[in-house]
Amino acid sequence: MIAGRSHKARILGNIGLYGAVSAYVIFALFPLFWTLKISVTPQSLLYSEGITLWPSSATWENYKTVLRATDFPRYFLNSVIVSVVTAVLVTIIASAAGYAMSRFSFRGKTTVAVTLLLTQTFPLVMVIPPIYRIMGELGLTNSLTGLIIIYTAFNIAFATFLMQSFFDGIPKDLEEAAMIDGCSRSQALRRVIIPLTLPGMGATLGFVFTAAWSELLFALMLISSDSQKTFAVGLLTFIGKFAVDWGQMMAASVLALIPACLFFGFLQRYLVTGLTAGAVKG
């Protein structure tokens, strides 16, 4: 009797759990579905049909217009260049800094950590005027190089703390054992520590890529030329003085998801490879 009740309670619990997860997934994916729906809705039906789950007639004209009659292919390429370069630079620098913060004691270590932490507390609006003036003096406004420098600088602090936490989770004994076996510190780092921190590097790479890919404020402030705009700024071109071209804007948004999805598809395999390479046999 008791076992039967326990079994029923377990079933009800599983149903509740799966129901809650399903509701969350639907809630999270519904905006993406709605974006896709609007992107394939003809302009003539966008307002006349009202709210429907799917238009009575779908079209690819919005995508064709975005790809053939606008500068969005260039905007996509600019965003890919800026995001990938920024993610790689930040991951390399943060890995080195995180390793130093985790493994070494040096004068001013606490001051460095506090300073990095303080940089994350200032609102971005406060630093726009000085950054714009500095970048203007250096001739880096209206330049992808300037965006990469800014994105790298603003993501270094968090990425450093993130990588430090991964290095802290790796016992120092593994590194010391490798050095006792004849490895130098650099060899122990390359052969033992880096394989174990590949998941952390992958997480850092993904975080920074996402931050750079979706950033708008600095791109809007520093970039004015159409040839240098990122897709986040390019989306604003669909907002006219009297109307918004929702179909083309949503089509461009869907297309903008493709590079990010491809990147994270590659990153997922990279993370699995890192976890496998970092496995330690007992």
PDB file of C-alpha atoms in Angstrom:
ATOM      1  CA  MET A   1       0.000   0.000   0.000  1.00  0.00           C
ATOM      2  CA  ILE A   2       2.741   2.404   1.007  1.00  0.00           C
ATOM      3  CA  ALA A   3       4.841   1.361  -1.990  1.00  0.00           C
ATOM      4  CA  GLY A   4       1.887   2.037  -4.303  1.00  0.00           C
ATOM      5  CA  ARG A   5       1.403   5.522  -2.890  1.00  0.00           C
ATOM      6  CA  SER A   6       5.120   6.219  -3.193  1.00  0.00           C
ATOM      7  CA  HIS A   7       5.045   5.105  -6.833  1.00  0.00           C
ATOM      8  CA  LYS A   8       2.056   7.362  -7.586  1.00  0.00           C
ATOM      9  CA  ALA A   9       3.729  10.289  -5.834  1.00  0.00           C
ATOM     10  CA  ARG A  10       6.872   9.716  -7.914  1.00  0.00           C
ATOM     11  CA  ILE A  11       4.832   9.670 -11.115  1.00  0.00           C
ATOM     12  CA  LEU A  12       2.994  12.864 -10.164  1.00  0.00           C
ATOM     13  CA  GLY A  13       6.297  14.476  -9.260  1.00  0.00           C
ATOM     14  CA  ASN A  14       7.794  13.553 -12.636  1.00  0.00           C
ATOM     15  CA  ILE A  15       4.717  14.864 -14.439  1.00  0.00           C
ATOM     16  CA  GLY A  16       4.973  18.145 -12.539  1.00  0.00           C
ATOM     17  CA  LEU A  17       8.691  18.399 -13.255  1.00  0.00           C
ATOM     18  CA  TYR A  18       8.354  17.723 -16.981  1.00  0.00           C
ATOM     19  CA  GLY A  19       5.369  20.061 -17.146  1.00  0.00           C
ATOM     20  CA  ALA A  20       7.338  22.879 -15.516  1.00  0.00           C
ATOM     21  CA  VAL A  21      10.340  22.312 -17.789  1.00  0.00           C
ATOM     22  CA  SER A  22       8.101  22.216 -20.865  1.00  0.00           C
ATOM     23  CA  ALA A  23       6.383  25.445 -19.821  1.00  0.00           C
ATOM     24  CA  TYR A  24       9.747  27.140 -19.321  1.00  0.00           C
ATOM     25  CA  VAL A  25      11.042  25.972 -22.709  1.00  0.00           C
ATOM     26  CA  ILE A  26       7.896  27.224 -24.447  1.00  0.00           C
ATOM     27  CA  PHE A  27       8.159  30.542 -22.614  1.00  0.00           C
ATOM     28  CA  ALA A  28      11.828  30.915 -23.570  1.00  0.00           C
ATOM     29  CA  LEU A  29      11.433  29.904 -27.223  1.00  0.00           C
ATOM     30  CA  PHE A  30       8.178  31.720 -27.961  1.00  0.00           C
ATOM     31  CA  PRO A  31       9.877  35.086 -28.748  1.00  0.00           C
ATOM     32  CA  LEU A  32      12.112  33.315 -31.272  1.00  0.00           C
ATOM     33  CA  PHE A  33       9.098  31.622 -32.824  1.00  0.00           C
ATOM     34  CA  TRP A  34       7.262  34.958 -33.031  1.00  0.00           C
ATOM     35  CA  THR A  35      10.291  36.580 -34.670  1.00  0.00           C
ATOM     36  CA  LEU A  36      10.362  33.802 -37.270  1.00  0.00           C
ATOM     37  CA  LYS A  37       6.613  34.109 -37.821  1.00  0.00           C
ATOM     38  CA  ILE A  38       6.781  37.863 -38.483  1.00  0.00           C
ATOM     39  CA  SER A  39       9.805  37.433 -40.758  1.00  0.00           C
ATOM     40  CA  VAL A  40       7.819  35.225 -43.173  1.00  0.00           C
ATOM     41  CA  THR A  41       4.589  37.244 -42.988  1.00  0.00           C
ATOM     42  CA  PRO A  42       3.862  39.365 -46.086  1.00  0.00           C
ATOM     43  CA  GLN A  43       3.632  43.081 -45.404  1.00  0.00           C
ATOM     44  CA  SER A  44       0.026  43.101 -46.591  1.00  0.00           C
ATOM     45  CA  LEU A  45      -0.985  40.545 -43.942  1.00  0.00           C
ATOM     46  CA  LEU A  46       1.080  41.877 -41.073  1.00  0.00           C
ATOM     47  CA  TYR A  47      -1.703  44.081 -39.721  1.00  0.00           C
ATOM     48  CA  SER A  48      -4.782  42.829 -41.560  1.00  0.00           C
ATOM     49  CA  GLU A  49      -4.782  39.279 -40.104  1.00  0.00           C
ATOM     50  CA  GLY A  50      -4.397  40.294 -36.506  1.00  0.00           C
ATOM     51  CA  ILE A  51      -2.733  37.967 -33.987  1.00  0.00           C
ATOM     52  CA  THR A  52      -2.338  34.445 -35.392  1.00  0.00           C
ATOM     53  CA  LEU A  53       0.132  31.680 -34.651  1.00  0.00           C
ATOM     54  CA  TRP A  54       1.089  31.450 -38.328  1.00  0.00           C
ATOM     55  CA  PRO A  55       0.217  33.615 -41.351  1.00  0.00           C
ATOM     56  CA  SER A  56      -2.233  32.293 -43.923  1.00  0.00           C
ATOM     57  CA  SER A  57       0.424  32.897 -46.563  1.00  0.00           C
ATOM     58  CA  ALA A  58       4.176  32.795 -45.906  1.00  0.00           C
ATOM     59  CA  THR A  59       6.883  34.438 -48.004  1.00  0.00           C
ATOM     60  CA  TRP A  60      10.658  34.615 -48.190  1.00  0.00           C
ATOM     61  CA  GLU A  61      10.650  38.104 -49.702  1.00  0.00           C
ATOM     62  CA  ASN A  62      11.813  39.745 -46.491  1.00  0.00           C
ATOM     63  CA  TYR A  63      14.902  37.522 -46.422  1.00  0.00           C
ATOM     64  CA  LYS A  64      15.615  38.122 -50.108  1.00  0.00           C
ATOM     65  CA  THR A  65      15.357  41.873 -49.614  1.00  0.00           C
ATOM     66  CA  VAL A  66      17.624  41.848 -46.573  1.00  0.00           C
ATOM     67  CA  LEU A  67      20.290  39.783 -48.348  1.00  0.00           C
ATOM     68  CA  ARG A  68      20.124  41.460 -51.764  1.00  0.00           C
ATOM     69  CA  ALA A  69      18.955  45.035 -51.264  1.00  0.00           C
ATOM     70  CA  THR A  70      20.512  46.031 -47.939  1.00  0.00           C
ATOM     71  CA  ASP A  71      23.988  46.164 -46.381  1.00  0.00           C
ATOM     72  CA  PHE A  72      23.198  43.485 -43.828  1.00  0.00           C
ATOM     73  CA  PRO A  73      25.608  40.865 -45.235  1.00  0.00           C
ATOM     74  CA  ARG A  74      28.357  43.382 -44.516  1.00  0.00           C
ATOM     75  CA  TYR A  75      26.968  44.070 -41.049  1.00  0.00           C
ATOM     76  CA  PHE A  76      26.956  40.337 -40.316  1.00  0.00           C
ATOM     77  CA  LEU A  77      30.564  39.988 -41.415  1.00  0.00           C
ATOM     78  CA  ASN A  78      31.618  42.936 -39.260  1.00  0.00           C
ATOM     79  CA  SER A  79      29.897  41.431 -36.215  1.00  0.00           C
ATOM     80  CA  VAL A  80      31.536  38.046 -36.808  1.00  0.00           C
ATOM     81  CA  ILE A  81      34.989  39.635 -37.113  1.00  0.00           C
ATOM     82  CA  VAL A  82      34.590  41.785 -34.009  1.00  0.00           C
ATOM     83  CA  SER A  83      33.022  39.058 -31.862  1.00  0.00           C
ATOM     84  CA  VAL A  84      35.429  36.253 -32.770  1.00  0.00           C
ATOM     85  CA  VAL A  85      38.584  38.377 -32.462  1.00  0.00           C
ATOM     86  CA  THR A  86      37.388  39.845 -29.155  1.00  0.00           C
ATOM     87  CA  ALA A  87      36.481  36.422 -27.752  1.00  0.00           C
ATOM     88  CA  VAL A  88      39.850  34.928 -28.685  1.00  0.00           C
ATOM     89  CA  LEU A  89      41.869  37.882 -27.345  1.00  0.00           C
ATOM     90  CA  VAL A  90      39.958  38.043 -24.070  1.00  0.00           C
ATOM     91  CA  THR A  91      40.193  34.276 -23.527  1.00  0.00           C
ATOM     92  CA  ILE A  92      43.965  34.279 -24.061  1.00  0.00           C
ATOM     93  CA  ILE A  93      44.598  37.305 -21.835  1.00  0.00           C
ATOM     94  CA  ALA A  94      42.128  36.212 -19.145  1.00  0.00           C
ATOM     95  CA  SER A  95      43.607  32.693 -19.075  1.00  0.00           C
ATOM     96  CA  ALA A  96      47.082  34.086 -18.435  1.00  0.00           C
ATOM     97  CA  ALA A  97      45.819  36.571 -15.845  1.00  0.00           C
ATOM     98  CA  GLY A  98      43.580  34.005 -14.157  1.00  0.00           C
ATOM     99  CA  TYR A  99      46.472  31.542 -13.899  1.00  0.00           C
ATOM    100  CA  ALA A 100      48.704  34.215 -12.345  1.00  0.00           C
ATOM    101  CA  MET A 101      45.994  35.228  -9.854  1.00  0.00           C
ATOM    102  CA  SER A 102      45.386  31.588  -8.925  1.00  0.00           C
ATOM    103  CA  ARG A 103      48.924  30.241  -8.662  1.00  0.00           C
ATOM    104  CA  PHE A 104      51.172  33.136  -7.608  1.00  0.00           C
ATOM    105  CA  SER A 105      51.376  35.492  -4.630  1.00  0.00           C
ATOM    106  CA  PHE A 106      52.768  38.909  -5.439  1.00  0.00           C
ATOM    107  CA  ARG A 107      52.747  42.404  -4.025  1.00  0.00           C
ATOM    108  CA  GLY A 108      49.583  44.252  -4.915  1.00  0.00           C
ATOM    109  CA  LYS A 109      47.587  41.133  -5.785  1.00  0.00           C
ATOM    110  CA  THR A 110      44.648  42.225  -3.646  1.00  0.00           C
ATOM    111  CA  THR A 111      44.787  45.719  -5.129  1.00  0.00           C
ATOM    112  CA  VAL A 112      44.702  44.303  -8.648  1.00  0.00           C
ATOM    113  CA  ALA A 113      41.733  42.080  -7.799  1.00  0.00           C
ATOM    114  CA  VAL A 114      39.820  44.960  -6.186  1.00  0.00           C
ATOM    115  CA  THR A 115      40.591  47.254  -9.127  1.00  0.00           C
ATOM    116  CA  LEU A 116      39.325  44.673 -11.611  1.00  0.00           C
ATOM    117  CA  LEU A 117      36.191  44.255  -9.517  1.00  0.00           C
ATOM    118  CA  LEU A 118      35.598  48.014  -9.349  1.00  0.00           C
ATOM    119  CA  THR A 119      35.693  48.301 -13.123  1.00  0.00           C
ATOM    120  CA  GLN A 120      32.515  46.211 -13.240  1.00  0.00           C
ATOM    121  CA  THR A 121      30.588  48.610 -10.978  1.00  0.00           C
ATOM    122  CA  PHE A 122      30.603  51.718 -13.168  1.00  0.00           C
ATOM    123  CA  PRO A 123      27.626  52.283 -15.491  1.00  0.00           C
ATOM    124  CA  LEU A 124      28.692  52.283 -19.126  1.00  0.00           C
ATOM    125  CA  VAL A 125      26.985  55.641 -19.700  1.00  0.00           C
ATOM    126  CA  MET A 126      29.519  57.282 -17.374  1.00  0.00           C
ATOM    127  CA  VAL A 127      32.511  56.219 -19.445  1.00  0.00           C
ATOM    128  CA  ILE A 128      31.140  57.039 -22.902  1.00  0.00           C
ATOM    129  CA  PRO A 129      32.410  60.672 -23.107  1.00  0.00           C
ATOM    130  CA  PRO A 130      36.023  59.950 -22.037  1.00  0.00           C
ATOM    131  CA  ILE A 131      36.209  56.808 -24.162  1.00  0.00           C
ATOM    132  CA  TYR A 132      34.890  58.636 -27.217  1.00  0.00           C
ATOM    133  CA  ARG A 133      37.446  61.408 -26.749  1.00  0.00           C
ATOM    134  CA  ILE A 134      40.331  58.974 -26.233  1.00  0.00           C
ATOM    135  CA  MET A 135      39.361  56.878 -29.240  1.00  0.00           C
ATOM    136  CA  GLY A 136      38.986  60.027 -31.318  1.00  0.00           C
ATOM    137  CA  GLU A 137      42.477  61.210 -30.370  1.00  0.00           C
ATOM    138  CA  LEU A 138      43.863  57.803 -31.344  1.00  0.00           C
ATOM    139  CA  GLY A 139      41.970  57.773 -34.652  1.00  0.00           C
ATOM    140  CA  LEU A 140      40.057  54.632 -33.696  1.00  0.00           C
ATOM    141  CA  THR A 141      36.511  55.914 -34.080  1.00  0.00           C
ATOM    142  CA  ASN A 142      34.533  54.480 -36.986  1.00  0.00           C
ATOM    143  CA  SER A 143      36.803  51.444 -36.909  1.00  0.00           C
ATOM    144  CA  LEU A 144      36.329  47.761 -36.123  1.00  0.00           C
ATOM    145  CA  THR A 145      39.738  47.827 -34.426  1.00  0.00           C
ATOM    146  CA  GLY A 146      38.433  50.407 -31.989  1.00  0.00           C
ATOM    147  CA  LEU A 147      35.412  48.255 -31.180  1.00  0.00           C
ATOM    148  CA  ILE A 148      37.625  45.214 -30.593  1.00  0.00           C
ATOM    149  CA  ILE A 149      39.833  47.195 -28.205  1.00  0.00           C
ATOM    150  CA  ILE A 150      36.845  48.515 -26.247  1.00  0.00           C
ATOM    151  CA  TYR A 151      35.112  45.126 -26.057  1.00  0.00           C
ATOM    152  CA  THR A 152      38.340  43.440 -24.997  1.00  0.00           C
ATOM    153  CA  ALA A 153      38.978  45.997 -22.251  1.00  0.00           C
ATOM    154  CA  PHE A 154      35.471  45.756 -20.825  1.00  0.00           C
ATOM    155  CA  ASN A 155      35.346  41.951 -20.797  1.00  0.00           C
ATOM    156  CA  ILE A 156      38.803  41.260 -19.389  1.00  0.00           C
ATOM    157  CA  ALA A 157      37.896  41.723 -15.720  1.00  0.00           C
ATOM    158  CA  PHE A 158      34.966  39.314 -15.551  1.00  0.00           C
ATOM    159  CA  ALA A 159      36.727  36.798 -17.787  1.00  0.00           C
ATOM    160  CA  THR A 160      39.800  36.911 -15.521  1.00  0.00           C
ATOM    161  CA  PHE A 161      37.740  36.096 -12.427  1.00  0.00           C
ATOM    162  CA  LEU A 162      35.973  33.365 -14.376  1.00  0.00           C
ATOM    163  CA  MET A 163      39.235  31.736 -15.449  1.00  0.00           C
ATOM    164  CA  GLN A 164      40.726  32.137 -11.973  1.00  0.00           C
ATOM    165  CA  SER A 165      37.848  30.120 -10.539  1.00  0.00           C
ATOM    166  CA  PHE A 166      38.584  27.296 -12.994  1.00  0.00           C
ATOM    167  CA  PHE A 167      42.303  27.319 -12.156  1.00  0.00           C
ATOM    168  CA  ASP A 168      41.472  27.349  -8.436  1.00  0.00           C
ATOM    169  CA  GLY A 169      39.459  24.167  -8.967  1.00  0.00           C
ATOM    170  CA  ILE A 170      42.522  22.307 -10.274  1.00  0.00           C
ATOM    171  CA  PRO A 171      44.708  20.877  -7.491  1.00  0.00           C
ATOM    172  CA  LYS A 172      48.221  22.289  -7.431  1.00  0.00           C
ATOM    173  CA  ASP A 173      49.458  18.753  -6.720  1.00  0.00           C
ATOM    174  CA  LEU A 174      48.914  17.795 -10.374  1.00  0.00           C
ATOM    175  CA  GLU A 175      51.180  20.602 -11.532  1.00  0.00           C
ATOM    176  CA  GLU A 176      53.779  19.877  -8.886  1.00  0.00           C
ATOM    177  CA  ALA A 177      53.769  16.182  -9.761  1.00  0.00           C
ATOM    178  CA  ALA A 178      54.405  16.999 -13.417  1.00  0.00           C
ATOM    179  CA  MET A 179      57.298  19.281 -12.448  1.00  0.00           C
ATOM    180  CA  ILE A 180      58.763  16.554 -10.214  1.00  0.00           C
ATOM    181  CA  ASP A 181      58.614  14.198 -13.210  1.00  0.00           C
ATOM    182  CA  GLY A 182      60.826  16.595 -15.155  1.00  0.00           C
ATOM    183  CA  CYS A 183      58.432  19.080 -16.730  1.00  0.00           C
ATOM    184  CA  SER A 184      59.126  22.776 -16.554  1.00  0.00           C
ATOM    185  CA  ARG A 185      56.319  25.054 -15.383  1.00  0.00           C
ATOM    186  CA  SER A 186      55.432  25.942 -18.963  1.00  0.00           C
ATOM    187  CA  GLN A 187      55.386  22.262 -19.960  1.00  0.00           C
ATOM    188  CA  ALA A 188      53.210  21.369 -16.952  1.00  0.00           C
ATOM    189  CA  LEU A 189      50.891  24.216 -17.888  1.00  0.00           C
ATOM    190  CA  ARG A 190      50.652  23.076 -21.508  1.00  0.00           C
ATOM    191  CA  ARG A 191      50.348  19.336 -20.888  1.00  0.00           C
ATOM    192  CA  VAL A 192      48.385  19.162 -17.635  1.00  0.00           C
ATOM    193  CA  ILE A 193      46.642  22.418 -16.725  1.00  0.00           C
ATOM    194  CA  ILE A 194      45.409  23.653 -20.108  1.00  0.00           C
ATOM    195  CA  PRO A 195      43.656  20.354 -21.030  1.00  0.00           C
ATOM    196  CA  LEU A 196      41.856  20.483 -17.680  1.00  0.00           C
ATOM    197  CA  THR A 197      40.785  24.109 -18.202  1.00  0.00           C
ATOM    198  CA  LEU A 198      39.506  23.711 -21.761  1.00  0.00           C
ATOM    199  CA  PRO A 199      35.883  23.710 -20.538  1.00  0.00           C
ATOM    200  CA  GLY A 200      36.578  26.947 -18.681  1.00  0.00           C
ATOM    201  CA  MET A 201      38.164  28.498 -21.744  1.00  0.00           C
ATOM    202  CA  GLY A 202      35.174  27.391 -23.780  1.00  0.00           C
ATOM    203  CA  ALA A 203      32.786  28.991 -21.286  1.00  0.00           C
ATOM    204  CA  THR A 204      34.798  32.214 -21.336  1.00  0.00           C
ATOM    205  CA  LEU A 205      34.922  32.189 -25.109  1.00  0.00           C
ATOM    206  CA  GLY A 206      31.151  31.751 -25.290  1.00  0.00           C
ATOM    207  CA  PHE A 207      30.426  34.460 -22.731  1.00  0.00           C
ATOM    208  CA  VAL A 208      32.635  37.048 -24.430  1.00  0.00           C
ATOM    209  CA  PHE A 209      31.367  36.165 -27.902  1.00  0.00           C
ATOM    210  CA  THR A 210      27.773  36.652 -26.744  1.00  0.00           C
ATOM    211  CA  ALA A 211      28.586  39.964 -25.074  1.00  0.00           C
ATOM    212  CA  ALA A 212      30.377  41.327 -28.149  1.00  0.00           C
ATOM    213  CA  TRP A 213      27.804  39.941 -30.601  1.00  0.00           C
ATOM    214  CA  SER A 214      24.840  41.681 -28.955  1.00  0.00           C
ATOM    215  CA  GLU A 215      26.542  44.912 -27.831  1.00  0.00           C
ATOM    216  CA  LEU A 216      24.915  48.090 -29.145  1.00  0.00           C
ATOM    217  CA  LEU A 217      25.930  51.104 -27.057  1.00  0.00           C
ATOM    218  CA  PHE A 218      29.610  51.384 -28.004  1.00  0.00           C
ATOM    219  CA  ALA A 219      28.976  50.306 -31.592  1.00  0.00           C
ATOM    220  CA  LEU A 220      26.342  53.024 -31.935  1.00  0.00           C
ATOM    221  CA  MET A 221      28.649  55.594 -30.359  1.00  0.00           C
ATOM    222  CA  LEU A 222      31.845  54.821 -32.266  1.00  0.00           C
ATOM    223  CA  ILE A 223      30.592  53.706 -35.686  1.00  0.00           C
ATOM    224  CA  SER A 224      28.954  56.003 -38.219  1.00  0.00           C
ATOM    225  CA  SER A 225      30.038  54.550 -41.569  1.00  0.00           C
ATOM    226  CA  ASP A 226      27.751  51.949 -43.135  1.00  0.00           C
ATOM    227  CA  SER A 227      30.756  49.826 -44.092  1.00  0.00           C
ATOM    228  CA  GLN A 228      31.797  49.475 -40.433  1.00  0.00           C
ATOM    229  CA  LYS A 229      28.435  48.946 -38.729  1.00  0.00           C
ATOM    230  CA  THR A 230      27.668  45.781 -36.820  1.00  0.00           C
ATOM    231  CA  PHE A 231      24.330  44.011 -37.160  1.00  0.00           C
ATOM    232  CA  ALA A 232      23.049  45.423 -33.844  1.00  0.00           C
ATOM    233  CA  VAL A 233      23.429  48.948 -35.224  1.00  0.00           C
ATOM    234  CA  GLY A 234      22.231  47.867 -38.658  1.00  0.00           C
ATOM    235  CA  LEU A 235      18.886  46.776 -37.221  1.00  0.00           C
ATOM    236  CA  LEU A 236      18.146  50.425 -36.501  1.00  0.00           C
ATOM    237  CA  THR A 237      18.142  51.181 -40.231  1.00  0.00           C
ATOM    238  CA  PHE A 238      14.734  49.496 -40.478  1.00  0.00           C
ATOM    239  CA  ILE A 239      13.240  52.096 -38.147  1.00  0.00           C
ATOM    240  CA  GLY A 240      12.026  54.919 -40.336  1.00  0.00           C
ATOM    241  CA  LYS A 241      10.690  58.332 -39.407  1.00  0.00           C
ATOM    242  CA  PHE A 242       7.050  57.307 -39.694  1.00  0.00           C
ATOM    243  CA  ALA A 243       7.086  53.496 -39.772  1.00  0.00           C
ATOM    244  CA  VAL A 244       9.058  50.368 -38.891  1.00  0.00           C
ATOM    245  CA  ASP A 245       9.661  47.616 -41.435  1.00  0.00           C
ATOM    246  CA  TRP A 246       8.963  44.760 -39.040  1.00  0.00           C
ATOM    247  CA  GLY A 247       9.205  42.020 -41.649  1.00  0.00           C
ATOM    248  CA  GLN A 248      12.709  42.893 -42.775  1.00  0.00           C
ATOM    249  CA  MET A 249      13.857  43.668 -39.232  1.00  0.00           C
ATOM    250  CA  MET A 250      12.700  40.247 -38.016  1.00  0.00           C
ATOM    251  CA  ALA A 251      14.240  38.539 -41.046  1.00  0.00           C
ATOM    252  CA  ALA A 252      17.548  40.228 -40.285  1.00  0.00           C
ATOM    253  CA  SER A 253      17.226  39.163 -36.634  1.00  0.00           C
ATOM    254  CA  VAL A 254      16.690  35.528 -37.617  1.00  0.00           C
ATOM    255  CA  LEU A 255      19.697  35.658 -39.944  1.00  0.00           C
ATOM    256  CA  ALA A 256      21.752  37.181 -37.145  1.00  0.00           C
ATOM    257  CA  LEU A 257      21.090  34.073 -35.049  1.00  0.00           C
ATOM    258  CA  ILE A 258      22.781  31.793 -37.577  1.00  0.00           C
ATOM    259  CA  PRO A 259      26.433  32.764 -36.891  1.00  0.00           C
ATOM    260  CA  ALA A 260      25.804  32.623 -33.133  1.00  0.00           C
ATOM    261  CA  CYS A 261      24.202  29.166 -33.408  1.00  0.00           C
ATOM    262  CA  LEU A 262      27.072  27.905 -35.566  1.00  0.00           C
ATOM    263  CA  PHE A 263      29.597  29.289 -33.099  1.00  0.00           C
ATOM    264  CA  PHE A 264      27.948  27.602 -30.131  1.00  0.00           C
ATOM    265  CA  GLY A 265      27.565  24.404 -32.122  1.00  0.00           C
ATOM    266  CA  PHE A 266      31.328  24.378 -32.568  1.00  0.00           C
ATOM    267  CA  LEU A 267      31.819  25.430 -28.952  1.00  0.00           C
ATOM    268  CA  GLN A 268      29.711  22.549 -27.670  1.00  0.00           C
ATOM    269  CA  ARG A 269      31.920  20.018 -29.426  1.00  0.00           C
ATOM    270  CA  TYR A 270      34.947  21.892 -28.137  1.00  0.00           C
ATOM    271  CA  LEU A 271      33.669  21.648 -24.580  1.00  0.00           C
ATOM    272  CA  VAL A 272      33.063  17.903 -24.925  1.00  0.00           C
ATOM    273  CA  THR A 273      36.587  17.467 -26.304  1.00  0.00           C
ATOM    274  CA  GLY A 274      37.977  19.461 -23.415  1.00  0.00           C
ATOM    275  CA  LEU A 275      36.132  17.426 -20.832  1.00  0.00           C
ATOM    276  CA  THR A 276      37.368  14.190 -22.405  1.00  0.00           C
ATOM    277  CA  ALA A 277      40.958  15.420 -22.683  1.00  0.00           C
ATOM    278  CA  GLY A 278      40.862  16.599 -19.071  1.00  0.00           C
ATOM    279  CA  ALA A 279      39.681  13.310 -17.647  1.00  0.00           C
ATOM    280  CA  VAL A 280      41.992  11.860 -15.022  1.00  0.00           C
ATOM    281  CA  LYS A 281      42.147   8.105 -14.601  1.00  0.00           C
ATOM    282  CA  GLY A 282      42.252   6.917 -11.031  1.00  0.00           C
TER     283      GLY A 282
END
